[in-house]
Amino acid sequence: MKLPITVTVNGTPHSSEVEPRLLLVHFLRDVLELTGTHVGCETGLCGACTVHLDGEAVKSCMVLAVQANGSKITTVEGLASDGELDEVQRGFWEEHGLQCGYCTPGILLAAHDLLLRSPDPSDAEVRGALSGNLCRCTGYQTIVAAVRNAARKMRQKTRHMKEVPMPAARPQKPPRAKKAARKPSAPGVAEVVP
Amino acid sequence: MPPAKYTGRKVLRKEDPRLLTGKGQFVDDMHLPNTAHMALLRSPHAHAIIRTLDASRARALDGVLEILTGPEIRDKLNMLPSAAALPDLRIPDHYVLAVNRVRYSGEPVAAVVAETPYIARDALDLIDVDYVPLPVVLDPEKALEKDSPVIYEEWKSNLAGTMQLVSGDIEAAFRKADRVVKGRLLNQRVIPVAMEPRAVQASYQPGEKMLTVWSTTQIPHTLRSEIARLLKIADNRIRVLALDVGGAFGSKLNVYPEEGLVPYLAMRLERPVKWVETRRENMLATIHGRDQINYVELALTNDGRILGLRVRVIVDVGAYLQMLTALIPTLTAIMSPGCYKMLAFSFEMKEVFTNKMATDAYRGAGRPEATFLVERAMDLAAAELKMDPAEIRRRNFIKPASFPYTTRTGLIYDSGNYDKALKKALDLAGYTQLRRKQAQLRKQGKIMGIGLATYVEICAMGPARAFAAGGGWESAAVRVEPSGKVTVLSGASPHGQGEETTFAQITADELSVPFDDVAVIHGDTQAVPHGIGTFGSRTTAVGGTAVYMSAQKVKKKMTELAAHLLEINPKNVVWRDGKIVAKTNPKKFTTFQEVVRAAYSAKNLPPGMEPGLDATSYFSPQNFTFPFGTHICVVEIDPETGEVAIVKYVAVDDCGRVINPMMVEGQVHGGIAQGIGQALYEEAVYNEDGQLLTGELMDYVVPKADQLPTYILDRTETPTTVNPLGVKGVGEAGTIGSTPAVVSAVVDALAPYGVRNLDMPLKPEKIWRILRAKTSHRGTGTQR
Ligand code: FES
Ligand code: FES
């Protein structure tokens, strides 16, 4: 038996017929071929599969595709726009917040979730908020730095938006920085840290 | 040595943009049309005879394509490989699917291929196996007793292999000793838990007779040879790809049953086949690490000098020997003397079969065990002699003037300055103040401890003579393309370490090209001529040197060609600001692009010069490298719950020359995190029936963000001449230094309770029981 569902993923609606038992993460990866969302456990414990479902971070291995019918989903593929990394991605790049990158998509989405609620989190707050996302490579220190770096960028952006009259920002969507504000001086090369 | 525009700097990683946008290419991300999916039926028993296996109900399930069992394919596929690391090693037959008998819970028994992964998993439930359970062997010490059941009847014992290494007059050392300290140290079984589970996909083109295999491996070229051997086909008909790999820590440095089965099935069915491990399978049937019992005895003089170290080791290797299972503990043997001088050393090891998953290389691989045993012994000695743990280490260090130093185990430590790293770490931690603070806190009834560990490790694996099968080199090719862009092809196979960036830094500096013009390709046996892989902290030291050598060769050719174009002697040209200039006349120059054009147009080459601009190198190091350092850990223990909080963590490591400090720190962070994990949280627990109780992430504690501290890092830089880059390797240092430092801190905290040693993991319950049992001791008898 298959059931029809329609979900909007990263702004694009998709209609499909799925088995009732199909996990949302498998729907995203195998049906829509959005393979940025990873699977690390299928038991809700590692966080690799974290996506936003109607604006909130969920572990997509703990949701059936049919349960997501009618909802809006953001995956890691939906973060960058026009090939420009968003503030959180940029923060992770600058602070070396990833090594193998397997946990990263889930952590980016969990970080967005935190920063929507708390624009200036402390180290402890970041650690607490990410305690549902395992990373075996980094030891988390650079992830904490990355999230705080992203928070700074997002606050700067918000300040900037307040100064320049802008259409009301849509809720539940991470703000995106203007392209010009984010150009690194030399691509890929940061300043030397002694 | 390249001039340093990029080398030595924080250069952001090339890998990151794709990984940050979900565009990585992990094995499970490959979607080939018409793919069939494999699932494995695994033994629920730790030790049993398979009386019957009936797959008829599974075969009848709609969507099932194929079912394989051990007896059906035992002659079709060769057995899994194992290095003959010990002279008397008993290597069991290790089939890709169990034949008639299973020896650990999780051993693959049958393979199902179906149209979808869900159907394949459904079919597993429909296979009926009649097992006759056998007595289970779990405790490696009991396993050696005469009346123990045996796993391999033909050998009449569970002994897998032995090793003895004696150097100096060990009996005399102990006779002469003023004091002897002893300990039984347990280095528990742990599970690597890379966040990406293993996966294999294969596709076969019958026309070209070409088998393509994607695998989550650290060793694509080695795996290619092994698949050829397993499947009895030619290696030049196989292409192995390991593009993005989601962490490994040694667990993907192996050849697993699925790496034989999936390619075999793809050829047999002539359609792509994919297998993706579940986390539970990963815990059950991907290699485990450590699992040694170390009996340590240290003979000392009253002033704290080591006369002799005697170690007796029992290694629980599990039921089969995976590729390096037997070899890993030999690294423990050679590294046990650590940073210390001694008159005599003896190491006696027994590797023992049990009904568990095989152990093998887990980050550090044999060296954390060595450092743990010698560092814990040093702490026991310090406590016995009422000496400061830093002081007793200092007294026994090999002195800087003694390098190169031949150890009691026959290694040649090329360089080192252990005291310098120790001093730097003590200063950074504020050691003297910490001890004062500790005394105050103890008066207030607080439980605080300071631990330290000094280590030396063996890296950059390694000289060919050190490997049973030779090898040990790494290969790289550097090619300047007609456009002037540069391609680097490396046989190393980084899986998170970031050598696309490091290698580009080295190449960009050597050839004076922009970093962004360098593309680094790895993990593809078709693109990269040859390689060994990424493990043993070797990739930058050995693989990076091969890149450097190739870049030098290309540069030499370009210099000669430039001189020819300028009609001067190659000795008289220099590379300056993107130009190749005549030394004597700065107006006379050619450019990088012009030389590249000349090399490919081939119209005006010096006599004897071939067209093109590429070079391949193999770097075969003549020695290992020996990074070292000091880790200091400060803990506070909650008296109510026994929970350990790390309040300060300082690490000073010496990994030689640093190509990218950001990434070096990342490696140290991750290593420390895993070492803390072993010290405080992680443990693979089997119950009395041989069932893995810690078979999910719910039960096996991989440290979370809120369980780990912020690390304070620094470095010393003692040059090594083992390779021209001066790089020693850093992938495992953190894991090696941290575990003993953390245990030392917890034991130090509990010293007022009469504690001198504790077995890992130091979970709250264990500590709470000590606090409960010994409350009466509280506040008395501090040891220093
Ligand atoms: S895969 Fe969903 S939490 Fe691990
Ligand atoms: S970067 Fe590898 S698991 Fe987080």
PDB file of C-alpha atoms and ligand atoms in Angstrom, chain A residues 38-50 59-62, ligand 1:
ATOM      1  CA  HIS A  38      22.793  11.890   6.711  1.00  0.00           C
ATOM      2  CA  VAL A  39      21.898   8.778   8.654  1.00  0.00           C
ATOM      3  CA  GLY A  40      24.012   7.837  11.641  1.00  0.00           C
ATOM      4  CA  CYS A  41      21.755   5.640  13.729  1.00  0.00           C
ATOM      5  CA  GLU A  42      18.061   5.546  12.712  1.00  0.00           C
ATOM      6  CA  THR A  43      17.226   5.657  16.396  1.00  0.00           C
ATOM      7  CA  GLY A  44      17.068   9.373  17.116  1.00  0.00           C
ATOM      8  CA  LEU A  45      20.353   9.407  18.998  1.00  0.00           C
ATOM      9  CA  CYS A  46      23.016  10.896  16.735  1.00  0.00           C
ATOM     10  CA  GLY A  47      21.346  13.921  15.156  1.00  0.00           C
ATOM     11  CA  ALA A  48      22.977  13.435  11.744  1.00  0.00           C
ATOM     12  CA  CYS A  49      19.530  13.455  10.143  1.00  0.00           C
ATOM     13  CA  THR A  50      18.343  16.732  11.704  1.00  0.00           C
ATOM     14  CA  LYS A  59      15.427  14.150  13.676  1.00  0.00           C
ATOM     15  CA  SER A  60      14.126  12.984  10.352  1.00  0.00           C
ATOM     16  CA  CYS A  61      14.753   9.324  11.189  1.00  0.00           C
ATOM     17  CA  MET A  62      12.116   9.654  13.890  1.00  0.00           C
TER      18      MET A  62
HETATM   19  S1  FES C   1      19.991   9.072  12.093  1.00  0.00           S
HETATM   20 FE1  FES C   1      18.458  10.191  13.013  1.00  0.00          FE
HETATM   21  S2  FES C   1      19.258  10.641  14.936  1.00  0.00           S
HETATM   22 FE2  FES C   1      20.740   9.341  14.088  1.00  0.00          FE
END
